[in-house]
Tab-separated table of C-alpha atoms in Angstrom:
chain	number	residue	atom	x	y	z
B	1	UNK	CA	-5.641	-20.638	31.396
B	2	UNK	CA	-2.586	-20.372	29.084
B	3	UNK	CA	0.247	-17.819	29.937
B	4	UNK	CA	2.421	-16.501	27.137
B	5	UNK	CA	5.299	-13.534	27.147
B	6	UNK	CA	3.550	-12.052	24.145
B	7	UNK	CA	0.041	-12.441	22.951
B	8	UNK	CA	-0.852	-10.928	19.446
B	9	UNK	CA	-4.430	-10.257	18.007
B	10	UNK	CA	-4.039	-10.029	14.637
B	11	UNK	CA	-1.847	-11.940	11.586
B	12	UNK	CA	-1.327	-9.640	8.849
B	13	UNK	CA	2.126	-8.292	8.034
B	14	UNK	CA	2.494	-6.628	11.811
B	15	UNK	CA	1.372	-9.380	13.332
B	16	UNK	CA	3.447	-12.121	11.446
B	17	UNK	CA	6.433	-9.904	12.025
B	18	UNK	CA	6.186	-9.189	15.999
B	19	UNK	CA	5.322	-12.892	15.964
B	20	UNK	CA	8.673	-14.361	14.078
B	21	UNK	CA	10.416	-10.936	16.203
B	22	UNK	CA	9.363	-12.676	19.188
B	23	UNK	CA	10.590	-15.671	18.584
B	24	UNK	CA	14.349	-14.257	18.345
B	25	UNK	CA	14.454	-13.300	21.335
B	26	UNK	CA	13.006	-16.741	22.829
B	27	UNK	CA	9.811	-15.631	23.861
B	28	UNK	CA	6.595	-17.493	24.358
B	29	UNK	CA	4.036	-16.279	21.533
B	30	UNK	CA	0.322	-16.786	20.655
B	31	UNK	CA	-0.954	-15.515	17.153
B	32	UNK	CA	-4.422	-14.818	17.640
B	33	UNK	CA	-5.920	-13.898	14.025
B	34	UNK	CA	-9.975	-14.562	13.407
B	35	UNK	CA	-9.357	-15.438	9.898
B	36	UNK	CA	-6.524	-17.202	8.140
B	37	UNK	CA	-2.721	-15.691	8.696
B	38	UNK	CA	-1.392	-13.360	6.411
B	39	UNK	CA	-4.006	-10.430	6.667
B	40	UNK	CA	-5.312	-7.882	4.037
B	41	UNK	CA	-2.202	-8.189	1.977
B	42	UNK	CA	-2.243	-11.909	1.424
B	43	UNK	CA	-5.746	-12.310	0.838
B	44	UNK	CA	-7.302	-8.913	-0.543
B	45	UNK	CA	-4.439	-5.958	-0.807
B	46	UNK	CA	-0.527	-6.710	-2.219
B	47	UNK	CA	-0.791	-10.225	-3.300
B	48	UNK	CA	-3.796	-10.642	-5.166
B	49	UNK	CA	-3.961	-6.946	-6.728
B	50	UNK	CA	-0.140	-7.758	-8.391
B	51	UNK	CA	-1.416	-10.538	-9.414
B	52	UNK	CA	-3.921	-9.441	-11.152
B	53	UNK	CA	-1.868	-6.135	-12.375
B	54	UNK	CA	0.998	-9.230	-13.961
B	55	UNK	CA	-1.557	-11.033	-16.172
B	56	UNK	CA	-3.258	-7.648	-17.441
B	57	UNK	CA	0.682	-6.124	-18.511
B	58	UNK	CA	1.272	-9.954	-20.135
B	59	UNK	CA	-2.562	-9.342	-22.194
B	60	UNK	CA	-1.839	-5.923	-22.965
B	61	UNK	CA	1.751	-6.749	-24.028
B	62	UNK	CA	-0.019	-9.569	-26.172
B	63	UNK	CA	-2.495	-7.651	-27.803
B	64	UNK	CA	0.671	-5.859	-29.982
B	65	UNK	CA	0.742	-8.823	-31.770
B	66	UNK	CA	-2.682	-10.070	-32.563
B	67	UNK	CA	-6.181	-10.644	-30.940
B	68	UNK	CA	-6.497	-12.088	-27.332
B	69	UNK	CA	-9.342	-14.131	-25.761
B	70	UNK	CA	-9.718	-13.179	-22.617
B	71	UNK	CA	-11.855	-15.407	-19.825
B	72	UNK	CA	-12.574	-13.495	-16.967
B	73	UNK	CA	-13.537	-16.781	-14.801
B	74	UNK	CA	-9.891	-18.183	-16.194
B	75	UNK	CA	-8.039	-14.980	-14.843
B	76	UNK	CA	-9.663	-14.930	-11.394
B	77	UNK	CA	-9.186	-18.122	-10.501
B	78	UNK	CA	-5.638	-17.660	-11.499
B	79	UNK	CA	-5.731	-15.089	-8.976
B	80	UNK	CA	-7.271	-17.078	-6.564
B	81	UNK	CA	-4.682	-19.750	-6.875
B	82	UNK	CA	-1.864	-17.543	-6.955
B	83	UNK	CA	-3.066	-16.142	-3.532
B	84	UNK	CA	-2.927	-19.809	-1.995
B	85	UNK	CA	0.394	-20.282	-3.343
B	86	UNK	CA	2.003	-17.168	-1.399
B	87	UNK	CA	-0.292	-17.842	1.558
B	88	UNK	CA	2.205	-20.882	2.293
B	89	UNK	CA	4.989	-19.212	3.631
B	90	UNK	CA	3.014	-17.868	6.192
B	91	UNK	CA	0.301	-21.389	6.677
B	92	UNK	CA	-0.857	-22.155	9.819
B	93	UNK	CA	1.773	-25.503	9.673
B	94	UNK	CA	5.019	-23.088	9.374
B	95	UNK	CA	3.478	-21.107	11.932
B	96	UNK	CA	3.446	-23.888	14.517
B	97	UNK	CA	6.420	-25.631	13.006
B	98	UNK	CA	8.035	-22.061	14.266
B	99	UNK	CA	6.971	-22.325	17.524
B	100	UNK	CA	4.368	-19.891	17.561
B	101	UNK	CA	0.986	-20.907	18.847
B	102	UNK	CA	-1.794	-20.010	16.472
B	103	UNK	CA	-5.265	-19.531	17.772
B	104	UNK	CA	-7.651	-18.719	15.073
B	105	UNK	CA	-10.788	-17.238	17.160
B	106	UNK	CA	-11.979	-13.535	18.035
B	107	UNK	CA	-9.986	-11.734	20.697
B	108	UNK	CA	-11.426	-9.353	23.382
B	109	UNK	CA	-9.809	-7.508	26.301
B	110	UNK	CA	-11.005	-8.874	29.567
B	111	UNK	CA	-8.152	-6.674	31.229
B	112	UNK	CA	-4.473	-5.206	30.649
B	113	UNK	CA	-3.223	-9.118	30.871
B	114	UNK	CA	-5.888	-10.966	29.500
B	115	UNK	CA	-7.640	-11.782	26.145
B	116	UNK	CA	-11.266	-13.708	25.990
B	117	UNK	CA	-10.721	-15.447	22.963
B	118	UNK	CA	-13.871	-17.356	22.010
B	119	UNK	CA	-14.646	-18.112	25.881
B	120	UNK	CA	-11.097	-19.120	26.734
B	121	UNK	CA	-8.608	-17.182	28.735
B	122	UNK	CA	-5.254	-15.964	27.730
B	123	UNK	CA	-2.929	-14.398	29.417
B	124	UNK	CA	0.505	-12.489	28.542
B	125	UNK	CA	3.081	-10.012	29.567
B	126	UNK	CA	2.401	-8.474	26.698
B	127	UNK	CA	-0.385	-7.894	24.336
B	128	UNK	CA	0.091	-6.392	20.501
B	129	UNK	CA	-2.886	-4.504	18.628
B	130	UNK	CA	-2.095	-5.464	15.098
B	131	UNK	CA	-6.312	-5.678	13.854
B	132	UNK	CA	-5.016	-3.861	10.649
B	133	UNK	CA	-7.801	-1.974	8.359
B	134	UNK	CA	-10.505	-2.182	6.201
B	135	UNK	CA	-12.316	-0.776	3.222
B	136	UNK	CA	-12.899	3.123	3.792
B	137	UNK	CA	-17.213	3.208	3.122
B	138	UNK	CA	-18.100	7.042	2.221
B	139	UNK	CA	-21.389	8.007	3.142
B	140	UNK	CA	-22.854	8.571	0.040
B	141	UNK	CA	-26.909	8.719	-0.651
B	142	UNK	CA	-28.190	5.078	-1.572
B	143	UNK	CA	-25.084	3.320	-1.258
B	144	UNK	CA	-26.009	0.795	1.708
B	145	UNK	CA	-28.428	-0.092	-0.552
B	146	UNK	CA	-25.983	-1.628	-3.619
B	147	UNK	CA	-23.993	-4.356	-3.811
B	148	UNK	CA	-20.538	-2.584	-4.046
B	149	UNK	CA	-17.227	-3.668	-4.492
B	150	UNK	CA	-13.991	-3.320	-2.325
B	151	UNK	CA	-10.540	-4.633	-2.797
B	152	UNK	CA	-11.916	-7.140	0.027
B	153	UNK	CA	-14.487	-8.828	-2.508
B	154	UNK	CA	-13.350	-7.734	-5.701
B	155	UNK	CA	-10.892	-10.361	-6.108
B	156	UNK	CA	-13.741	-13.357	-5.259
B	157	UNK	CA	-16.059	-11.946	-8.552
B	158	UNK	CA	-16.851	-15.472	-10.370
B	159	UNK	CA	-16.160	-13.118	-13.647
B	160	UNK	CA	-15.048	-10.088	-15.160
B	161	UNK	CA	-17.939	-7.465	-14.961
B	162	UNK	CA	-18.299	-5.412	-18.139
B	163	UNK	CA	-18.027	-2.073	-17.188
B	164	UNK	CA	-16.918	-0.492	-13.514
B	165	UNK	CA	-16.533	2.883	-11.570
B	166	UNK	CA	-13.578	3.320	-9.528
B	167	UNK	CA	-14.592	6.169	-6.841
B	168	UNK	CA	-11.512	7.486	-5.692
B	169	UNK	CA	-8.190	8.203	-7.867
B	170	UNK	CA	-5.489	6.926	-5.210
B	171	UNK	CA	-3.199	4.157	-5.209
B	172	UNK	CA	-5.552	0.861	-4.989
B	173	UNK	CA	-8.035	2.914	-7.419
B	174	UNK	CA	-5.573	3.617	-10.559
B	175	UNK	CA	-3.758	0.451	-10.132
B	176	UNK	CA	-7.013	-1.340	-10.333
B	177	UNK	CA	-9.114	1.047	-12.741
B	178	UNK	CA	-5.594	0.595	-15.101
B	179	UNK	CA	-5.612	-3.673	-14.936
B	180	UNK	CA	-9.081	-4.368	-14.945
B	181	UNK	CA	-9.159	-1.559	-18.162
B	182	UNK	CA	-6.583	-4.027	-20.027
B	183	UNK	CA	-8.743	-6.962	-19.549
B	184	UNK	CA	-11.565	-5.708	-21.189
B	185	UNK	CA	-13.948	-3.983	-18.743
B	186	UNK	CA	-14.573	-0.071	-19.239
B	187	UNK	CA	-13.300	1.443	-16.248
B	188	UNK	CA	-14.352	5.020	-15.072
B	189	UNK	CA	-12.602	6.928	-12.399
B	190	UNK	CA	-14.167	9.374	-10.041
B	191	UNK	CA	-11.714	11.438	-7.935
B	192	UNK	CA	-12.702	14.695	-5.887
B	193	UNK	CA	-8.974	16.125	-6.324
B	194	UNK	CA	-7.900	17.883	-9.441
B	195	UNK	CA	-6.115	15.174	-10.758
B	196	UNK	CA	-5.346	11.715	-9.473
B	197	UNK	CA	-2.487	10.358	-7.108
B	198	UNK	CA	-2.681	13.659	-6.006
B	199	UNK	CA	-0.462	13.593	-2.900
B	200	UNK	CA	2.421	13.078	-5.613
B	201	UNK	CA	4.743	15.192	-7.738
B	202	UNK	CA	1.856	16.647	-10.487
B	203	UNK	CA	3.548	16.520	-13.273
B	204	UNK	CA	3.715	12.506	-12.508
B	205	UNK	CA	0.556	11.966	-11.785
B	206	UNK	CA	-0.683	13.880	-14.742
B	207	UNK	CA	1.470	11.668	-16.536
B	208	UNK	CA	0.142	8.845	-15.420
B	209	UNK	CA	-3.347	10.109	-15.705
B	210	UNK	CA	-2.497	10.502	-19.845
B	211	UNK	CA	-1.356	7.205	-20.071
B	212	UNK	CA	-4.600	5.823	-18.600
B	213	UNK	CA	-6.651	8.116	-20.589
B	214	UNK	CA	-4.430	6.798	-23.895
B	215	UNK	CA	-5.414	2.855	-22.812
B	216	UNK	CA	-9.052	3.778	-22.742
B	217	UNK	CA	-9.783	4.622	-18.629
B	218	UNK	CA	-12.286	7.670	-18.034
B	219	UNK	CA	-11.104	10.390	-15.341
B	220	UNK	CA	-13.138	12.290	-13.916
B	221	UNK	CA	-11.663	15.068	-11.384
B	222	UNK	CA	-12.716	17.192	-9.167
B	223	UNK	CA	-15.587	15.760	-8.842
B	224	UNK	CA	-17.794	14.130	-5.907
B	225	UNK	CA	-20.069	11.192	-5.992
B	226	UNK	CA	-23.595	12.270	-4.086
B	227	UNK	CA	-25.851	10.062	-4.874
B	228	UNK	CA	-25.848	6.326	-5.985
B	229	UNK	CA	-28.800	4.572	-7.956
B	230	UNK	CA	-29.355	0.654	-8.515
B	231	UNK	CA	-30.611	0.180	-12.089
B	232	UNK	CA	-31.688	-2.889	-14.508
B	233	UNK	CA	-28.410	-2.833	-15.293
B	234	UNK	CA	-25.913	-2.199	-12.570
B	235	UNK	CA	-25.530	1.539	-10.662
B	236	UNK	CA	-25.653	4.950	-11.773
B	237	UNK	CA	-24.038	7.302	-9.670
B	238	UNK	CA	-24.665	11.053	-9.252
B	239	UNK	CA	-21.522	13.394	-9.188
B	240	UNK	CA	-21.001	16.705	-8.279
B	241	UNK	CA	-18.183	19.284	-10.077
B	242	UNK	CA	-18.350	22.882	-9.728
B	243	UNK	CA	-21.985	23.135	-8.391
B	244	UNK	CA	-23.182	21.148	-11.528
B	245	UNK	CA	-24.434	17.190	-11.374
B	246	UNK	CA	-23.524	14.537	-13.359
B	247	UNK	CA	-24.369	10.770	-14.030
B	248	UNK	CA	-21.956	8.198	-14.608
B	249	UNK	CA	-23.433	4.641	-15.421
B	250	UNK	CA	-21.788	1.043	-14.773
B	251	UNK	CA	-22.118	-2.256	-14.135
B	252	UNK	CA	-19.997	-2.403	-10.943
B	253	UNK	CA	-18.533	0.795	-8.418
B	254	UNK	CA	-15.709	-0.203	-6.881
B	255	UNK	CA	-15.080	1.579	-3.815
B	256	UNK	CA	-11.442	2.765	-3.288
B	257	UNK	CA	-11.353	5.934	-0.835
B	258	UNK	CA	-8.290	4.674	1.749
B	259	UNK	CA	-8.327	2.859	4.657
B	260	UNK	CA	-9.923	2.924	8.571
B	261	UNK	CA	-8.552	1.049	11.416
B	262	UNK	CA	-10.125	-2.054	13.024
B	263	UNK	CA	-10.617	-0.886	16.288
B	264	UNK	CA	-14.273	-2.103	17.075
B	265	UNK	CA	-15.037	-5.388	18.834
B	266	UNK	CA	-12.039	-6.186	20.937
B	267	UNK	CA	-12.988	-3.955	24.156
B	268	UNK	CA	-10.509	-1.126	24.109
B	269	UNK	CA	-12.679	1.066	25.647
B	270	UNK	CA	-13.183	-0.897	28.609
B	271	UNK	CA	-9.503	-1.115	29.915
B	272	UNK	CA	-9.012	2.385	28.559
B	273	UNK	CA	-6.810	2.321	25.819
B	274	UNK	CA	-7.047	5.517	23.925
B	275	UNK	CA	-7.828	6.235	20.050
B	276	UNK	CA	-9.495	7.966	18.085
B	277	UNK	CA	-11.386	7.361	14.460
B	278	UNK	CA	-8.661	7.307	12.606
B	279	UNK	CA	-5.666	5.566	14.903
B	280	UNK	CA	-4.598	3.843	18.346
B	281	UNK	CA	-2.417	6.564	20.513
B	282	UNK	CA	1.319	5.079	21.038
B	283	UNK	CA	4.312	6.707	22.010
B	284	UNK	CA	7.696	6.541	19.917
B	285	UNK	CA	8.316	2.489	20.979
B	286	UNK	CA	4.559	1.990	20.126
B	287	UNK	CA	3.414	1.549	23.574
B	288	UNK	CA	-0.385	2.365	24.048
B	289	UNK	CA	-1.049	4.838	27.417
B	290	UNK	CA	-1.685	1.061	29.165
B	291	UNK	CA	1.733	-0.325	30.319
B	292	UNK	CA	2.636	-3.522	28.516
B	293	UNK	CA	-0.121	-2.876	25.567
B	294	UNK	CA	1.385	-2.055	21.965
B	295	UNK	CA	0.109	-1.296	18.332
B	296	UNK	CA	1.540	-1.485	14.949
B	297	UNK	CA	0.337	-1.480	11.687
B	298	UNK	CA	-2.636	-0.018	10.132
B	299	UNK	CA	-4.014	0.273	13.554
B	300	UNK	CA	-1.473	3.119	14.167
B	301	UNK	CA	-0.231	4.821	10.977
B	302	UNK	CA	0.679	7.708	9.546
B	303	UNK	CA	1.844	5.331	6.530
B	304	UNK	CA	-0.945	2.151	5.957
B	305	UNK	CA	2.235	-0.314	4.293
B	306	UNK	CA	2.333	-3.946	5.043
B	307	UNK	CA	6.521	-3.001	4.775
B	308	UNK	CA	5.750	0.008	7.714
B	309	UNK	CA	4.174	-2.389	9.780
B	310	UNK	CA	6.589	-5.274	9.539
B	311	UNK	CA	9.087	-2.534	10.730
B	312	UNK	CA	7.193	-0.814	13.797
B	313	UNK	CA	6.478	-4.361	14.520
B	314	UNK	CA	9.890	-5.821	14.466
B	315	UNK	CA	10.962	-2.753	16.559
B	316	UNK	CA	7.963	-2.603	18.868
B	317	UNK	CA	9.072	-5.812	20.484
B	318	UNK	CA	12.625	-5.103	20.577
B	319	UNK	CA	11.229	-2.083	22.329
B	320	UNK	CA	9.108	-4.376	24.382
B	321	UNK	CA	11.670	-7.138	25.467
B	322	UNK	CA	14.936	-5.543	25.330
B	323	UNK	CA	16.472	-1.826	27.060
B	324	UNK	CA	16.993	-1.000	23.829
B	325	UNK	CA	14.580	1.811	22.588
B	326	UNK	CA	14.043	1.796	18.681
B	327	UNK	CA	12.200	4.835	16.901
B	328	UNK	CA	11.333	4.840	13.144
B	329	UNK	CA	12.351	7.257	11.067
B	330	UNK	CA	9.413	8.318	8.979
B	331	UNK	CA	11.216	10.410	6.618
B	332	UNK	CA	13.063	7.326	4.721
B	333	UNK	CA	9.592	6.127	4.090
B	334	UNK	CA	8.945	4.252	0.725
B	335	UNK	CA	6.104	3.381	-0.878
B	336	UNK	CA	4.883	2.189	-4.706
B	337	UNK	CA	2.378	2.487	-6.835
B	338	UNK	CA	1.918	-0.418	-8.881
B	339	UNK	CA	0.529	1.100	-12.679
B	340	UNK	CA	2.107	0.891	-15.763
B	341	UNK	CA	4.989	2.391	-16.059
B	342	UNK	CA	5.059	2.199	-12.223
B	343	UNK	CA	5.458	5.011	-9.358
B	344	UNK	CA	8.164	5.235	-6.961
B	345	UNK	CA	8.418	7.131	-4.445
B	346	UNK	CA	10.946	8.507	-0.861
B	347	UNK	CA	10.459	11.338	1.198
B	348	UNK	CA	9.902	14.869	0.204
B	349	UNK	CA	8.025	16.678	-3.090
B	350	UNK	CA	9.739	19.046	-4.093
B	351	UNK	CA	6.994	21.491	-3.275
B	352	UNK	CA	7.427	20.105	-0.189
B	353	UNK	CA	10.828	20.655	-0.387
B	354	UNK	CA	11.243	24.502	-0.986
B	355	UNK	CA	7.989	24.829	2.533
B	356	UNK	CA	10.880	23.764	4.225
B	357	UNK	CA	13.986	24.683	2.617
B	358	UNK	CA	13.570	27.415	0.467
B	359	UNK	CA	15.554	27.460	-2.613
B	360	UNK	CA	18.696	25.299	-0.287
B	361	UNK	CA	17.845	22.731	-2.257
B	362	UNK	CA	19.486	20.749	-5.718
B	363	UNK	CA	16.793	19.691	-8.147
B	364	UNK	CA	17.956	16.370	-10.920
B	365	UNK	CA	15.874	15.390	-13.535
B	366	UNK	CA	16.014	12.919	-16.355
B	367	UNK	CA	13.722	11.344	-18.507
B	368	UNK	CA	13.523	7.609	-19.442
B	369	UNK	CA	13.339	8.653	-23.164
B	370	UNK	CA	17.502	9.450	-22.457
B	371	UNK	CA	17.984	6.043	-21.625
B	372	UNK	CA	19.333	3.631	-24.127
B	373	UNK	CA	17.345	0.835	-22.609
B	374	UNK	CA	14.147	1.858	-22.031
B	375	UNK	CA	14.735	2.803	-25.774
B	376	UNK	CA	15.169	-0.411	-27.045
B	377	UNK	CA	12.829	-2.205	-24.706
B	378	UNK	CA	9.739	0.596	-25.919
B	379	UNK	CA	9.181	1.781	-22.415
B	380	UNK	CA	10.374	5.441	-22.758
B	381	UNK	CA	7.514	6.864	-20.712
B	382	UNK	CA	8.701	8.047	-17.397
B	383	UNK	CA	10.980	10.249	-15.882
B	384	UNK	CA	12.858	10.773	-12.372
B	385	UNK	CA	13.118	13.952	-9.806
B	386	UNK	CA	15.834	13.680	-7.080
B	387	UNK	CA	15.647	16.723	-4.196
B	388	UNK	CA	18.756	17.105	-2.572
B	389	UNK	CA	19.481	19.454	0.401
B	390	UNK	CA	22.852	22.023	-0.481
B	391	UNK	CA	25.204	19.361	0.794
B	392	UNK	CA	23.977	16.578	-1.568
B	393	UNK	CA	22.205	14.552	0.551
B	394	UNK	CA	18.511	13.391	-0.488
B	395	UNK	CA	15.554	14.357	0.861
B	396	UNK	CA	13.016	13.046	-1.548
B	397	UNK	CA	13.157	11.338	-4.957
B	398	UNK	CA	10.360	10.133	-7.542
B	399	UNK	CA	10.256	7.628	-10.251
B	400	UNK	CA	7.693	6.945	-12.580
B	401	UNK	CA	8.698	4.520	-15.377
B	402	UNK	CA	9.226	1.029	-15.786
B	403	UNK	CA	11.139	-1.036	-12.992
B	404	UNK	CA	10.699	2.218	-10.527
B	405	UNK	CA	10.163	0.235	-7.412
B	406	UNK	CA	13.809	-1.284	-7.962
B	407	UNK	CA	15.455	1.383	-8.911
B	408	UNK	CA	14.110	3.111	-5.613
B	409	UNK	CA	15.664	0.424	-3.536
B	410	UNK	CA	19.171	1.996	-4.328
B	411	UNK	CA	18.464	5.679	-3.183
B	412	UNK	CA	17.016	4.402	-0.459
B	413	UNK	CA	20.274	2.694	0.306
B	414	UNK	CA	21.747	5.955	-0.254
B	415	UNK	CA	18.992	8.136	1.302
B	416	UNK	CA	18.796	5.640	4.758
B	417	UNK	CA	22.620	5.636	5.504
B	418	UNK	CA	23.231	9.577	4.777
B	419	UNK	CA	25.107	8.920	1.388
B	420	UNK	CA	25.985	11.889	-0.138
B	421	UNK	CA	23.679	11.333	-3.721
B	422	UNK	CA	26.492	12.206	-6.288
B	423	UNK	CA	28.491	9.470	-5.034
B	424	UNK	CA	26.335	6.927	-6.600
B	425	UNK	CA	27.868	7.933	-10.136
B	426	UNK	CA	31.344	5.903	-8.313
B	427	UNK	CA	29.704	2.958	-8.104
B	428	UNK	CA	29.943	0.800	-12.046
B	429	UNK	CA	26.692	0.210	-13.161
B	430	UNK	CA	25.938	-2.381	-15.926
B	431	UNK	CA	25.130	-1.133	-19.713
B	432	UNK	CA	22.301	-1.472	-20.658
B	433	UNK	CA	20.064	-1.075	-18.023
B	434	UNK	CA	17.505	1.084	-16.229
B	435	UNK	CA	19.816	2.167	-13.653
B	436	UNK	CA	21.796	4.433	-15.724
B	437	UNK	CA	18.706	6.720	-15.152
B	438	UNK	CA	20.055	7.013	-11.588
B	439	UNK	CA	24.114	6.895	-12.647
B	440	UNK	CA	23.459	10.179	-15.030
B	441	UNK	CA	21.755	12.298	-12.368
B	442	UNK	CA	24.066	11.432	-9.758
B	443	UNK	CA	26.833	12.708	-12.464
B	444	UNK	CA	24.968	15.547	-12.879
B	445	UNK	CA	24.955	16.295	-8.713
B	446	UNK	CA	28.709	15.530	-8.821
B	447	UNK	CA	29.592	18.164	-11.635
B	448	UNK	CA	27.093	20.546	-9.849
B	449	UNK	CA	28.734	20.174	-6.502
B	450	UNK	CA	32.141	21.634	-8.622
């Protein structure tokens, strides 16, 4: 039996990071992970969907200029390769080069201190939950019955199919629905809210919806799939809106409805450790109700980021190993949306915003068709909202336009460390260049705050 300070089931983005975390502080570590390291991210989330969403902008930016062939085997296996290429920072070799033991193998509780893993005992101080999440199945008449699509198969298709549905309007949907639409396949989107990407600011996400409509993508709101069909050739699914059915046809349905925590299979139940269907109970350091047993990740929540749980893990065994207690601060937050022009986003709505605040708050606006290079460079779709409380400081902010998920980097520099927003417009910022989007508004807080 092998005895370790730390013992971690799970190598995704938590895992990886408690790991390397670990090692700072000179502890012992095991990496227990079933699969290969680098979790949903590396081999079926981040890394193979940006991939994917790279080549389709370089063939839609093409297709300005003349006709494209497009091989569908050819752009997968790209895919596939470009996977394997980022998978080698985090290889089993660097791993163990590290000094972190890697186990690959299923891990159960036996008790608080000890993991079965594949009929071997290991033991450890203390034990991380970082399973991470998989593919959200709705239960939806005849689907167990089709061979559907997730982001965890999608990306292993030999070929391009010619026509999809995308059930669900989130995130992973649009960014999907939008790249595989610009490589040829007719993409239909099925989303129960009234429009899509509907936890953010509307008038974005109506924007956004416009553009896809423009490229050629279907949207269907408000509406509910019911019912699901195999046919000769591919599904046809039944959807509800308003009381009234509706069939949509397709070779492929791609299912993207969210995310559920791994939490079967590694006896949690049976040395007590509390959840419930949707996440594993922990206290502000991440700490389970067992002493000595943590969770991170996707496991835990609110926010399912690989970024969120390289934090909570980094400060989980700080937590763990150290008198210093860390707690994350949910409201600085930061997420992406990966579509074209992309979507940005910190903190607060604004709807949000005025729940809480009332009208004690600053509203800045601009749009990208202001800016001289978004002009040039034909990417004038877009614009910005910053919400600032009475004193200036920010309390939520949304981009959508190109190079968003950069530019959001710098409010959250000025967001994180209680900046005062119009004190950006002090800092020079090079002409021309996207961030002059953020330089005006901050101008505009400065003059307002006269």
């Amino acid at each position: 039996m092998k005895k370790y300070d730390i013992a971690i089931i799970g190598a995704g983005a938590g895992g990886l990071n408690a790991a390397f975390e670990a090692l700072v502080l000179g502890k012992k570590v095991v990496l227990i992970e079933k699969n290969a390291p680098g979790g949903e991210c590396t081999w079926s989330g981040c890394i193979p969907s940006k991939a994917l969403i790279n080549i389709a902008d370089e063939i839609h930016t093409a297709k300005k200029y003349g006709a494209v062939n497009i091989n569908g085997k050819e752009i997968l296996n790209k895919v596939r390769t470009l996977i394997h290429e980022a998978h080698q920072a985090e290889a089993v070799e660097v791993l163990n080069q590290a000094g972190i033991n890697y186990i690959k193998g299923y891990a159960k509780f036996k008790d608080s201190n000890t993991l079965d893993v594949d009929g071997k005992e290991i033991k450890a101080d203390k034990i991380f939950i970082c399973t991470g999440s998989s593919a959200l199945v709705p239960p939806i008449k005849g689907l167990d019955w089709i061979d559907y699509l997730t982001n965890e198969n999608i990306f292993l298709l030999d070929d391009l199919p010619k026509s999809m549905i995308v059930l669900g309007g989130g995130p992973i949907g649009v960014e999907l629905a939008q790249a595989f639409n610009r490589l040829g396949v007719s993409v239909k989107i099925v989303e129960m809210a009234e429009t899509i990407l509907f936890r953010e600011e509307k008038e974005m996400a109506l924007e956004i919806q416009s553009i896809l409509e423009k490229e050629g993508v279907e949207v269907f709101t408000s509406s509910k799939g019911i019912e699901v069909k195999e046919e000769i050739e591919g599904v046809n699914l039944i959807v509800d809106k308003d009381g009234k059915t509706n069939e949509i046809k397709a070779e492929k349905i791609l299912l993207a409805l969210g995310r559920k925590p791994n939490l079967k299979g590694f006896n949690l139940e049976k040395i007590g450790v509390r959840y419930n269907n949707k996440a594993i109970e922990v206290n502000e350091c991440f700490e389970t109700n067992i002493p000595n047993i943590y969770a991170v990740g996707d496991v835990v929540g609110p926010y399912l980021f690989s970024h969120m749980g390289a934090v909570q893990a980094k400060q989980a065994v700080r937590n763990a190993f150290t008198k210093t207690k860390e707690i994350v601060d949910y409201s600085n937050t930061s997420w992406c949306t990966f579509t074209h022009p992309e979507f940005a986003r910190t903190g607060m709505k604004e709807e949000e915003a005025r729940a809480k605040f009332g009208d004690n708050i600053q509203v800045f606006t601009h749009k990208y068709r202001d800016i001289d290079r978004a002009v040039v460079d034909q990417k004038s779709q877009g614009m910005a909202k910053i919400i600032c409380d009475k004193e200036g400081y920010i309390l939520g902010a949304s981009i959508l336009g190109e190079r968003a998920c950069e530019m959001l980097g710098e409010l959250q520099i000025v967001k994180s460390f209680k900046i005062p927003f119009y004190r950006l417009h002090e800092a020079i910022h090079p002409y021309p260049s996207y961030s002059e989007l953020l330089l005006t508004m901050s101008k505009n807080a400065y003059d307002n705050k006269k």
